[in-house]
Tab-separated table of C-alpha atoms in Angstrom:
chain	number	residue	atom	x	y	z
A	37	UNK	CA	0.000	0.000	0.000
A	38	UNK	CA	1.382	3.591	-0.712
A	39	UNK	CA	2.025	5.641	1.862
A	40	UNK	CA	-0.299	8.416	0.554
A	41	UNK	CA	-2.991	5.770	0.390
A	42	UNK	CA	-2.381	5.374	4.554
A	43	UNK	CA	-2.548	8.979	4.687
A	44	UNK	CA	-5.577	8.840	3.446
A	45	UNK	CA	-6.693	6.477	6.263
A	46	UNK	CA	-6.262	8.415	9.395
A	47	UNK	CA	-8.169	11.240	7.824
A	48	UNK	CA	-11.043	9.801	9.987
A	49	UNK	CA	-9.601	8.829	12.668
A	50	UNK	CA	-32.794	-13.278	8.435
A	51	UNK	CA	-35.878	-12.780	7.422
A	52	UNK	CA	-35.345	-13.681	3.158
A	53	UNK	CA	-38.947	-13.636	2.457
A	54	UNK	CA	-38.832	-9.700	2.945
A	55	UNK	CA	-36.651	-9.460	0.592
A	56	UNK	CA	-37.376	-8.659	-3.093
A	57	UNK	CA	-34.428	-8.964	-5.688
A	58	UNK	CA	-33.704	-6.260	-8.788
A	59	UNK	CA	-31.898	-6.845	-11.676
A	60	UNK	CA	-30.484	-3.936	-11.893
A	61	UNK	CA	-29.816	-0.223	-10.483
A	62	UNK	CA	-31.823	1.470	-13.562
A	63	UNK	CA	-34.759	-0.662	-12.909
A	64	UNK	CA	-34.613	0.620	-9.491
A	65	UNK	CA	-34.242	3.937	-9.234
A	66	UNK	CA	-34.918	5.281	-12.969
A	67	UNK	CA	-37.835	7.150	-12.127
A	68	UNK	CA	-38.199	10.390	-9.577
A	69	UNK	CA	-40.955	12.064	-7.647
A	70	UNK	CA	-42.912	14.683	-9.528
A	71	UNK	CA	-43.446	16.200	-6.274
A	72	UNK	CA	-43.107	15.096	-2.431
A	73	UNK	CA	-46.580	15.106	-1.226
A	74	UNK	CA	-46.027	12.388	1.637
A	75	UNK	CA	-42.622	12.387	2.757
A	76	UNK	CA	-41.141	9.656	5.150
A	77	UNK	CA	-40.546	11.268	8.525
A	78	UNK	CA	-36.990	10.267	10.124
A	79	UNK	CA	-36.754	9.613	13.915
A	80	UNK	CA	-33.824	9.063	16.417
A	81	UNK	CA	-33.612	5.312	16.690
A	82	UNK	CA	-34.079	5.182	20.779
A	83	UNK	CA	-38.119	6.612	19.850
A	84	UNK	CA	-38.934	3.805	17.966
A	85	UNK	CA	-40.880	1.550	19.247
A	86	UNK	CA	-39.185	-1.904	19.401
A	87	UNK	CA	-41.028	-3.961	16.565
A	88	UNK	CA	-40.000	-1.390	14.332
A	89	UNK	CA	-36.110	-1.079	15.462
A	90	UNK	CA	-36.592	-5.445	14.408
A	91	UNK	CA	-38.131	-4.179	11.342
A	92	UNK	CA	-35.146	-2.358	9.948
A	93	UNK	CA	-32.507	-4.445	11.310
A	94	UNK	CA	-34.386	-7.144	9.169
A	95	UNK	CA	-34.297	-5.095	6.662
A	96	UNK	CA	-30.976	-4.578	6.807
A	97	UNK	CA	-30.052	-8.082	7.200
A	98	UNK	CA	-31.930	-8.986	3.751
A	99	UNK	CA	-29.824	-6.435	2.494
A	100	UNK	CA	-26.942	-8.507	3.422
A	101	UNK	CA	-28.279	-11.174	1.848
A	102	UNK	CA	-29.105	-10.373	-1.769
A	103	UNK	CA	-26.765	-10.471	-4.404
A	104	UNK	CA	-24.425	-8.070	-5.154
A	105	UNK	CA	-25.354	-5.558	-8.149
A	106	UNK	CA	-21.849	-3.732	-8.673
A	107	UNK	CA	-19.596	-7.420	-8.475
A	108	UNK	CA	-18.756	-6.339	-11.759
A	109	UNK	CA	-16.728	-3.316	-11.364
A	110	UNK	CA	-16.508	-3.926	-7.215
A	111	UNK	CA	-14.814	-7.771	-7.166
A	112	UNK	CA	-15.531	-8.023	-3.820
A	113	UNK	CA	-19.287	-6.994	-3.157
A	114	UNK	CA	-21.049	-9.932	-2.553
A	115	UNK	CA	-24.427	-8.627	-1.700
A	116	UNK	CA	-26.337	-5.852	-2.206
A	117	UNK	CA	-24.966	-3.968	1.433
A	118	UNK	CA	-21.364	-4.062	0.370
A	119	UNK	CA	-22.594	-2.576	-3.213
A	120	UNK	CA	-22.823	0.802	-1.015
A	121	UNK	CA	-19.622	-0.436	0.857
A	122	UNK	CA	-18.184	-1.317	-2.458
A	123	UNK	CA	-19.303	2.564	-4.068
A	124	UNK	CA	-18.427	4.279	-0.907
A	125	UNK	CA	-14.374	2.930	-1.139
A	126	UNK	CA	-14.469	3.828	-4.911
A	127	UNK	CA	-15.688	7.557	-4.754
A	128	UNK	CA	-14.298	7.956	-0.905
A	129	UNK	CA	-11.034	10.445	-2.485
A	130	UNK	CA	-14.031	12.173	-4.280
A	131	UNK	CA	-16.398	12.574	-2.067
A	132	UNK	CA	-14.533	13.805	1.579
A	133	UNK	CA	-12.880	17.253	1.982
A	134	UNK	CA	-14.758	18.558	-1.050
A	135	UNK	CA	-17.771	20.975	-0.944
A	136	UNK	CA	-19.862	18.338	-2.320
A	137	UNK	CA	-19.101	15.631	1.175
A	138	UNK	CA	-22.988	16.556	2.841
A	139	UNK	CA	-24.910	16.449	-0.944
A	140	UNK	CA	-23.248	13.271	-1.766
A	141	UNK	CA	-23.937	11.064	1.742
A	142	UNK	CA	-27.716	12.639	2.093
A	143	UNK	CA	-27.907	11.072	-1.593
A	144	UNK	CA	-25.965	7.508	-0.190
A	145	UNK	CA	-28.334	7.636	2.105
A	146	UNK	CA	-31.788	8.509	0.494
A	147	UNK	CA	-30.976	5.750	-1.986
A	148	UNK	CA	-30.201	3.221	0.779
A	149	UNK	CA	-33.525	4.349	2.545
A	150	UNK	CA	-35.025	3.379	-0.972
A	151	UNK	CA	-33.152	-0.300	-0.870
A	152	UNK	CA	-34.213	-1.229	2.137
A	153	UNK	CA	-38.010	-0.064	1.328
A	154	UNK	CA	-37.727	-1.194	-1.864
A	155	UNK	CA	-35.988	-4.411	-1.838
A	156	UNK	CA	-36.820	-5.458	1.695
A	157	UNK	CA	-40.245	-4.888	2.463
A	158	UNK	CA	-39.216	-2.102	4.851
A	159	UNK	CA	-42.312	-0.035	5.246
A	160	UNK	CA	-40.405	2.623	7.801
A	161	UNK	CA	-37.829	5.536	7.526
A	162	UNK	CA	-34.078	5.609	7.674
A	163	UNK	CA	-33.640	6.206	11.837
A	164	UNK	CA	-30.749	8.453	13.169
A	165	UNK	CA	-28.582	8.420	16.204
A	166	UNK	CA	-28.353	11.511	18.054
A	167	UNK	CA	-25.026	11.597	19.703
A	168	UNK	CA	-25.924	14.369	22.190
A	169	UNK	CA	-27.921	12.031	24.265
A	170	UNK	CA	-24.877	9.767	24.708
A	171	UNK	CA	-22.218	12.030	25.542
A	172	UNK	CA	-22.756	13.391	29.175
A	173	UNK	CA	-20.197	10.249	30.405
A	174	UNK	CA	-18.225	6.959	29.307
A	175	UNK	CA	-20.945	5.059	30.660
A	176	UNK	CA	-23.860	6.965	29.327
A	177	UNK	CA	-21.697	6.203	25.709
A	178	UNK	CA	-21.301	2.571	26.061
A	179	UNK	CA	-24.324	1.704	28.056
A	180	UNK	CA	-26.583	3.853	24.926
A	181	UNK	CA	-29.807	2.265	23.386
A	182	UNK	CA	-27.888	1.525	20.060
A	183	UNK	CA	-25.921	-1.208	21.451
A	184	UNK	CA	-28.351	-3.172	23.170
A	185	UNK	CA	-27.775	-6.658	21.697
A	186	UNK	CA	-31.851	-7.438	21.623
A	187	UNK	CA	-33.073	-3.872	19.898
A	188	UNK	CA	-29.603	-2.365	18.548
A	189	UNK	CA	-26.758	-3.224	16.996
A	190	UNK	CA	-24.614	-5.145	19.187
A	191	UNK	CA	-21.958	-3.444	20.991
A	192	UNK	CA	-18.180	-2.949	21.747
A	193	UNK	CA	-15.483	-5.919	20.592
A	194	UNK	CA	-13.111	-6.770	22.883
A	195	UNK	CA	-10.014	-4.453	23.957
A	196	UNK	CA	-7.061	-5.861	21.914
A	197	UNK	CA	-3.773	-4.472	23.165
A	198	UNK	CA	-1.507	-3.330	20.349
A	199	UNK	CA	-0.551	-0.085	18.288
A	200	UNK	CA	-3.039	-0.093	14.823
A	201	UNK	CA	-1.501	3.237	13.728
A	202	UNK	CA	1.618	4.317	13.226
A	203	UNK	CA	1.083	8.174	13.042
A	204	UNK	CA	-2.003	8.930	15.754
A	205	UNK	CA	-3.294	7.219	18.770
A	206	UNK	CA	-7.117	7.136	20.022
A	207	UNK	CA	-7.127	8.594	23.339
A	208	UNK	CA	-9.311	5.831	25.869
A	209	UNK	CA	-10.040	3.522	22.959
A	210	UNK	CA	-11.498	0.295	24.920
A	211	UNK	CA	-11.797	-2.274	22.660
A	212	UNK	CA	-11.133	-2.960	18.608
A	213	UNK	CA	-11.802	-6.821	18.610
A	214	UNK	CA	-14.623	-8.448	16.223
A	215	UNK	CA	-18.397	-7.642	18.227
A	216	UNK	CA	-19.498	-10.594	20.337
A	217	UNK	CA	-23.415	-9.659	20.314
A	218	UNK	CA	-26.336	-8.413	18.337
A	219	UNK	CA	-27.599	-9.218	15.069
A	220	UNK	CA	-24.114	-8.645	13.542
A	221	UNK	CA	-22.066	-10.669	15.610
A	222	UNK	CA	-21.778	-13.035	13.123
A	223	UNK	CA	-21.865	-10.867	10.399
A	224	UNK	CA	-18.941	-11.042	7.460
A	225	UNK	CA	-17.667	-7.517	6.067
A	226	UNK	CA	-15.955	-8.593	2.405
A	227	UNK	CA	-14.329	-5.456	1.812
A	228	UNK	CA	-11.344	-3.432	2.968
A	229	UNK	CA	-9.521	-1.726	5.160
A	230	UNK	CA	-8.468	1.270	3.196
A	231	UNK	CA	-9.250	1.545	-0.320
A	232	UNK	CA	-9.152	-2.181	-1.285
A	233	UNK	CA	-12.408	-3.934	-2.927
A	234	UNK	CA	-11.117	-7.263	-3.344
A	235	UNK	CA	-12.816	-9.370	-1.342
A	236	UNK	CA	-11.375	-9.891	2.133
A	237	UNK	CA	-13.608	-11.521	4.683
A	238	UNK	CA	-13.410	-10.220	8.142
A	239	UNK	CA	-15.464	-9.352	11.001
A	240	UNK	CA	-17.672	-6.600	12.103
A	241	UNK	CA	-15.139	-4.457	14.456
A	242	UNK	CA	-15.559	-1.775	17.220
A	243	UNK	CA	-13.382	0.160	19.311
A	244	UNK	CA	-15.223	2.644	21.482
A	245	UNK	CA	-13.557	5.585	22.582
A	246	UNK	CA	-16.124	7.302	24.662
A	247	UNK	CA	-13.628	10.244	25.582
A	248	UNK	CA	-14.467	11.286	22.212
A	249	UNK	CA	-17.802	11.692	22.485
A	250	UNK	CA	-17.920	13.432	25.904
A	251	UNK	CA	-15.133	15.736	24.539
A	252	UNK	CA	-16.312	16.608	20.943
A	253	UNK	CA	-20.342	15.235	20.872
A	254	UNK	CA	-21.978	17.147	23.837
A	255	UNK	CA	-25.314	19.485	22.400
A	256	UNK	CA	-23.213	22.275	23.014
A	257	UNK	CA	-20.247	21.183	20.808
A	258	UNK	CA	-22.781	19.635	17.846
A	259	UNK	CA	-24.367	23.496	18.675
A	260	UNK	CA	-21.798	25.395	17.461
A	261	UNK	CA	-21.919	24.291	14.266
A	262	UNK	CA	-25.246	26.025	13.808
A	263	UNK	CA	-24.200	29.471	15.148
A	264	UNK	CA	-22.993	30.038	11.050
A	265	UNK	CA	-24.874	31.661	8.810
A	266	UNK	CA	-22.923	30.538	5.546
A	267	UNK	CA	-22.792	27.596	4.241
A	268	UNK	CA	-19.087	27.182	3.650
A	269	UNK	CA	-18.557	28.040	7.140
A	270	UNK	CA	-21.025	25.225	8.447
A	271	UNK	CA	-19.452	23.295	6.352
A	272	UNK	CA	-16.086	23.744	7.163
A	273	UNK	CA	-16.995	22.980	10.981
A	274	UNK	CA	-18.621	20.024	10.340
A	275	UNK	CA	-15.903	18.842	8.639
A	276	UNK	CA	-13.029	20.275	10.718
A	277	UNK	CA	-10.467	17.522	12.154
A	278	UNK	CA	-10.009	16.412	8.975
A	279	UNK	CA	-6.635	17.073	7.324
A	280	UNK	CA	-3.929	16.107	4.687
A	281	UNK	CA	-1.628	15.092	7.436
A	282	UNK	CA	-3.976	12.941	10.163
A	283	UNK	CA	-6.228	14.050	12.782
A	284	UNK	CA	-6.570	16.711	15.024
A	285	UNK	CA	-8.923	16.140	17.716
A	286	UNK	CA	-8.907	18.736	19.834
A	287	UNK	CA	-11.508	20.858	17.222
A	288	UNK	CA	-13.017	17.407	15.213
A	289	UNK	CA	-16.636	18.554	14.005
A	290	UNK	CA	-19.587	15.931	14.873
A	291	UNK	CA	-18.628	13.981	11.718
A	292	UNK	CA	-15.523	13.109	12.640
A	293	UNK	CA	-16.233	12.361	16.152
A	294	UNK	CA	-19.220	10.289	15.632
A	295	UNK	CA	-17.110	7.838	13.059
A	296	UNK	CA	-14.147	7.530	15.402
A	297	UNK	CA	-16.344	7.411	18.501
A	298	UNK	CA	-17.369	4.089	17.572
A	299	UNK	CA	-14.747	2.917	15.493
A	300	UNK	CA	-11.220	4.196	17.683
A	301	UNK	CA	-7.939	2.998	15.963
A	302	UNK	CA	-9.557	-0.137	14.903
A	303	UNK	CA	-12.532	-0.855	13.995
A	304	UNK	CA	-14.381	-0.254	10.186
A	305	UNK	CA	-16.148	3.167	11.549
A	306	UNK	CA	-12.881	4.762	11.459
A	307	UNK	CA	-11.731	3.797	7.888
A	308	UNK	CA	-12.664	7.206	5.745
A	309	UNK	CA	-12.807	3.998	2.901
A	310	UNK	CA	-14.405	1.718	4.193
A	311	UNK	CA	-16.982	2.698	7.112
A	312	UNK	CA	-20.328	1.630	5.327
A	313	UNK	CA	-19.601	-2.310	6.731
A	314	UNK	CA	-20.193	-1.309	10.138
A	315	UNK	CA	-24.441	-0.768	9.342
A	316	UNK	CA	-24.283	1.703	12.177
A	317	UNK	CA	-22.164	4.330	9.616
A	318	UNK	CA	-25.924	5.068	8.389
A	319	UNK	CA	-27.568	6.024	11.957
A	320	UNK	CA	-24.613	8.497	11.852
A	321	UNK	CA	-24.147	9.519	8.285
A	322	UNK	CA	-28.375	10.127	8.884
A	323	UNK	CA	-27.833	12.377	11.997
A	324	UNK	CA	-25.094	14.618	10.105
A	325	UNK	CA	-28.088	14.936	7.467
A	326	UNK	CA	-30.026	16.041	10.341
A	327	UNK	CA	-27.733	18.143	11.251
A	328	UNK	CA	-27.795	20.143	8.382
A	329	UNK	CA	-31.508	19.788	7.754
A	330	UNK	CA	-31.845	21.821	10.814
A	331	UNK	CA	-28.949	24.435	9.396
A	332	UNK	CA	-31.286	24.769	6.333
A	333	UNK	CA	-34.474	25.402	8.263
A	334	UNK	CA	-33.351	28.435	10.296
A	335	UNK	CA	-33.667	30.512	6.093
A	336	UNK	CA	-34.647	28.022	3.832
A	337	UNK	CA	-35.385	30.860	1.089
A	338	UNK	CA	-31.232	31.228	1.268
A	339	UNK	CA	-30.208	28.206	2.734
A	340	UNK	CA	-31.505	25.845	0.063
A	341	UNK	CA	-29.726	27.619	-2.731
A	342	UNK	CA	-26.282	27.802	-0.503
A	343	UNK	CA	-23.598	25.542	-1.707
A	344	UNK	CA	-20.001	26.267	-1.828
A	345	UNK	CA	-16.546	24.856	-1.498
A	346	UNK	CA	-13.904	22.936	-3.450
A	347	UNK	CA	-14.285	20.270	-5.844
A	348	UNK	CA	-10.173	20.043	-5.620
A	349	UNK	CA	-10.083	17.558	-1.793
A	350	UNK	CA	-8.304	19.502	0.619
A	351	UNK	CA	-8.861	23.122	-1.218
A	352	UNK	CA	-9.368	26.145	0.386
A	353	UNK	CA	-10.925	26.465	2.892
A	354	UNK	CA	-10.822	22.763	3.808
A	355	UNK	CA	-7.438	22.467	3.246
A	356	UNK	CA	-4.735	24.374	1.698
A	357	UNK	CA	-4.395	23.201	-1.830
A	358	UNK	CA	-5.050	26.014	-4.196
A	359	UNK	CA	-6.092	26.140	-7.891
A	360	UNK	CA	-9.517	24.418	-8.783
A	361	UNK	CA	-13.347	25.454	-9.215
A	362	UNK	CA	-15.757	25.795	-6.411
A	363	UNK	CA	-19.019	23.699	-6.399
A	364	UNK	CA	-22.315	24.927	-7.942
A	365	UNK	CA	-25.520	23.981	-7.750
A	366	UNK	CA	-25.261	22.146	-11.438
A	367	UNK	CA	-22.505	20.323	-9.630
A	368	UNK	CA	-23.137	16.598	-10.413
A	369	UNK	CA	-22.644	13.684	-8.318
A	370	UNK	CA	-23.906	9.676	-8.352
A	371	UNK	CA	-23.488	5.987	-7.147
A	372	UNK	CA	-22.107	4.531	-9.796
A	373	UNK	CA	-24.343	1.637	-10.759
A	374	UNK	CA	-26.744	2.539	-7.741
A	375	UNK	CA	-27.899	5.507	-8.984
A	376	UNK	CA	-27.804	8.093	-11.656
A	377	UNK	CA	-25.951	11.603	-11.492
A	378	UNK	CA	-28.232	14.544	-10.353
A	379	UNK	CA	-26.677	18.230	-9.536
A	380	UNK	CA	-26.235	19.080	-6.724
A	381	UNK	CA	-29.584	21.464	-6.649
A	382	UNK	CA	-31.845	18.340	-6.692
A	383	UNK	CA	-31.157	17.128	-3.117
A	384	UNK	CA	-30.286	20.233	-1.225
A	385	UNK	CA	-34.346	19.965	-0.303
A	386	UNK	CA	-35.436	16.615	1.623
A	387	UNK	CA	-39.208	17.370	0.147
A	388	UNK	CA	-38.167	18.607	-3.615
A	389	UNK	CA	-38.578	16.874	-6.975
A	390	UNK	CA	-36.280	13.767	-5.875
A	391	UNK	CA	-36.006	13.832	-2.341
A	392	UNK	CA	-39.117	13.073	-0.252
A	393	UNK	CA	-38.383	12.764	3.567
A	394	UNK	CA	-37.899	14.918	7.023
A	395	UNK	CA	-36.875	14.742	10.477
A	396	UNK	CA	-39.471	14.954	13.307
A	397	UNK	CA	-39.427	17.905	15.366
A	398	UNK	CA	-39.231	16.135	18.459
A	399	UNK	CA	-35.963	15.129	20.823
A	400	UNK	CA	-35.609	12.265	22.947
A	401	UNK	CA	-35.970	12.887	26.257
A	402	UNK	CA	-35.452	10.529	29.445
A	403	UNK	CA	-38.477	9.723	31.288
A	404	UNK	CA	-36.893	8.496	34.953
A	405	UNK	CA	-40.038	7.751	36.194
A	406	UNK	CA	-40.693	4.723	33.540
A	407	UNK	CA	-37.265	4.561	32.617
A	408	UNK	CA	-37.712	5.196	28.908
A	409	UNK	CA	-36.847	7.586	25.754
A	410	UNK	CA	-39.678	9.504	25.716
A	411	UNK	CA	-40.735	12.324	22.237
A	412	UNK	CA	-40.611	15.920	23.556
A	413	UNK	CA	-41.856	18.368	20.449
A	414	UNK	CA	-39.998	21.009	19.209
A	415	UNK	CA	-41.570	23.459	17.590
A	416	UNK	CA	-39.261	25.221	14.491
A	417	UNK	CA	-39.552	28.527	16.740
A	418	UNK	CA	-38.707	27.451	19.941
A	419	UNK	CA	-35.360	25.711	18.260
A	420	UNK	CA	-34.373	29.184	16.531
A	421	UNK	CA	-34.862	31.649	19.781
A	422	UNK	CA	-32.934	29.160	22.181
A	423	UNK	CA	-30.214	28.869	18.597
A	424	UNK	CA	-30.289	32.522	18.597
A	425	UNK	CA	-29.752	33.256	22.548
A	426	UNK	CA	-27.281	30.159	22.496
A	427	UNK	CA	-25.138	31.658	19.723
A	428	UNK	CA	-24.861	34.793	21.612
A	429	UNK	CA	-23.757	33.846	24.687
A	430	UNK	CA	-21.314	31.382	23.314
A	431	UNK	CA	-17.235	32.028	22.327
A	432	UNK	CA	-18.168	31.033	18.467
C-alpha cells in the first residue's frame, strides 16, 4: 500500500422472504418524484418503538443477503450492502474534503432508505442516532440504546492491546476486537480496510472511545456548528479535524467524532474507505443529514440555494491546496451503478422533486419515572430563539 494511500486512512480517525431482488440499479431507481406530497418522517432510533427497530434491522439483514449488483466493477461486493460499501471505497477520495461531502452522503443515504423499502419490504424511515444524548459520560456512551444486543446493533469488541496506527493514537479507545453480540455478531464484512475492494472476509469491528464523544459530541459542541450563517462556514466545521496530514482532535466537528467514537484505531467506523460495513455508519451519516436539515431550516429561502466549497479535496478552505473550481448547484454527483448523477440542486431539499423525507421535530428525552426515551416536540420557533440566545452567549 502507498504511503499516501495510509494517509488517506487516518483522515477519519434473516428474514429472506422480505426481501425482493432487482436486476439492476436502472430498474430501481430510474424514475423520480414529480413532487413530495407524503414524505417519510426520520426519527432518532431510541423513539422507535421496538417492533419497528426489528423491522429495519431485518431489513438490513436482507440487504446482506441479496446479491451483489456492482460485483462487476466492485470484485468483492457480494451482496447488495457491500454494493454501497463497495461505491463508498471507490468515490471515498471524491467525495470527503470537497464541498460536495454533505450532498453526496444525504444522496448515499436517500438511496439506501429506498433499498431497504424497496428491496426489503421495509415499510419505515431511515432512523438516526443523536449523539448528544450519549455524551454526558463513558458510561452513558457505552451503556446507549444503540448497542443493546436485543433492539440495537450489538456493541463494543473486545479491547485488543496493540498499536493499529503508526502516526495517531485514540485517546481511551477500549476495545477494537470483532463484536461478540447483536444481530451482527456473526456478520462477514468482504471489503477493505483502506481503499481495497477485493474481497477480504473479516469481522464486524468496534473500538469505542467514549472520551471522544464526551469531549467533541456534547449538544453544546454539535451546537456550534449552527451558530454560522454561511454555508461554507457550516461546512467547514462540520468537517473540521479532517486534514492532509492525520487528525486533530482537539476541534473534530460531529462527523468526525461520531465515526471515530465508535470505530477508535480499529474498527471499520474509522476507515474514511471503508466505514459503510459497520451498518451503524448510516444512523450516523443520517444524523449529520439532520444536522444540516436543521442548518437549512433556520432561512430556507437562502439556505436551500447555498452551496459552496472545493471540488479540488483539501482546497481552500478545507485544506490548503489552491487552484480548482468551487461547487455549484449544477454540480453533479452519483453511485455509480446505484444511482444516476443529479446536480447538486436536486437534493439540497429533503421534500423537492427527488427527495421526499424529514426529520421529526421532536428530541428524545429521558423519562426516569418509567425509565424510557420519551418524544418531547420542538416546535421550528422554539429551536431558533434558544439557537439565537445560544449563539450569543457562546465564544463562536
Amino acid at each position: 500500500m502507498q504511503l499516501s494511500q495510509l494517509f488517506n486512512f487516518l483522515l477519519l480517525v434473516s428474514p429472506l422472504a422480505l426481501c425482493r431482488a432487482v436486476t439492476s440499479s436502472d430498474e430501481a431507481y430510474s424514475t423520480y418524484n414529480t413532487g413530495c406530497k407524503n414524505p417519510l418522517v426520520r426519527r432518532e432510533w431510541r423513539l422507535l418503538p421496538d417492533h419497528e427497530k426489528k423491522e429495519y434491522i431485518d431489513a438490513v439483514k436482507c440487504l446482506q443477503a441479496l446479491p451483489a449488483l456492482t460485483s462487476n466493477n466492485v470484485p468483492g461486493a457480494v451482496t447488495r450492502f457491500d454494493d454501497f460499501q463497495g461505491i463508498h471505497i471507490r468515490q471515498a477520495e471524491f467525495i470527503h474534503a470537497v464541498g460536495s461531502f454533505q450532498h453526496w452522503h444525504r444522496y448515499m443515504i436517500w438511496i439506501y432508505e429506498k433499498a431497504l423499502r424497496e428491496e426489503c419490504g421495509y415499510r419505515g424511515s431511515q432512523p438516526y442516532w443523536d449523539w448528544t444524548l450519549d455524551s454526558a459520560s463513558d458510561s452513558a456512551f457505552i451503556n446507549s440504546p444503540l448497542w443493546n444486543p436485543t433492539t440495537g446493533f450489538g456493541g463494543n469488541g473486545p479491547y485488543v492491546n496493540g498499536t493499529f496506527n503508526p502516526f495517531f493514537s485514540v485517546p481511551e479507545r477500549t476495545g477494537g476486537g470483532c463484536v461478540q453480540d447483536g444481530p451482527f455478531s456473526n456478520y462477514t464484512i468482504h471489503m477493505g480496510p483502506f481503499n481495497t475492494t477485493a474481497k477480504i472476509p473479516q469481522c464486524l469491528r468496534r473500538d469505542f472511545a467514549p472520551f471522544i464523544s464526551t469531549l467533541r459530541l456534547t449538544e453544546e459542541a454539535v451546537r456550534l456548528h449552527h451558530c454560522e450563517d454561511t454555508f461554507g462556514r457550516y461546512d467547514v466545521k462540520v468537517q473540521t479535524g479532517i486534514t492532509e496530514r492525520g487528525l486533530r482532535l482537539s476541534d473534530a466537528g460531529f462527523h468526525a467524532a461520531g465515526h471515530l467514537s465508535v470505530g477508535g484505531e480499529a474498527g471499520q467506523m474509522s476507515d474514511i474507505y471503508a466505514s459503510p460495513g459497520d451498518p451503524v455508519f448510516y444512523l450516523h451519516h443520517a444524523s449529520v443529514d439532520h444536522e444540516w436539515w436543521k442548518w437549512q431550516n433556520v432561512d430556507r429561502e437562502a439556505r436551500l440555494k447555498d452551496a459552496t466549497g472545493p471540488i479540488l479535496r483539501f482546497g481552500i478552505p478545507l485544506g490548503n491546496r489552491t487552484g480548482g473550481e468551487n461547487i455549484t448547484l449544477d454540480f453533479m454527483i452519483g453511485l455509480s451503478e446505484l444511482a444516476p448523477m443529479v446536480p447538486l440542486r436536486r437534493v439540497m431539499d429533503t421534500e423537492g422533486d427527488l427527495l421526499c423525507y424529514t426529520y421529526a421535530r421532536e428530541k428524545a428525552v429521558y423519562d426516569y419515572a418509567t425509565g424510557k426515551w420519551v418524544a418531547e416536540e420542538v416546535s421550528e420557533s422554539e429551536y431558533e430563539d434558544d439557537l439565537e440566545e445560544f449563539c450569543e452567549n457562546s465564544d463562536n
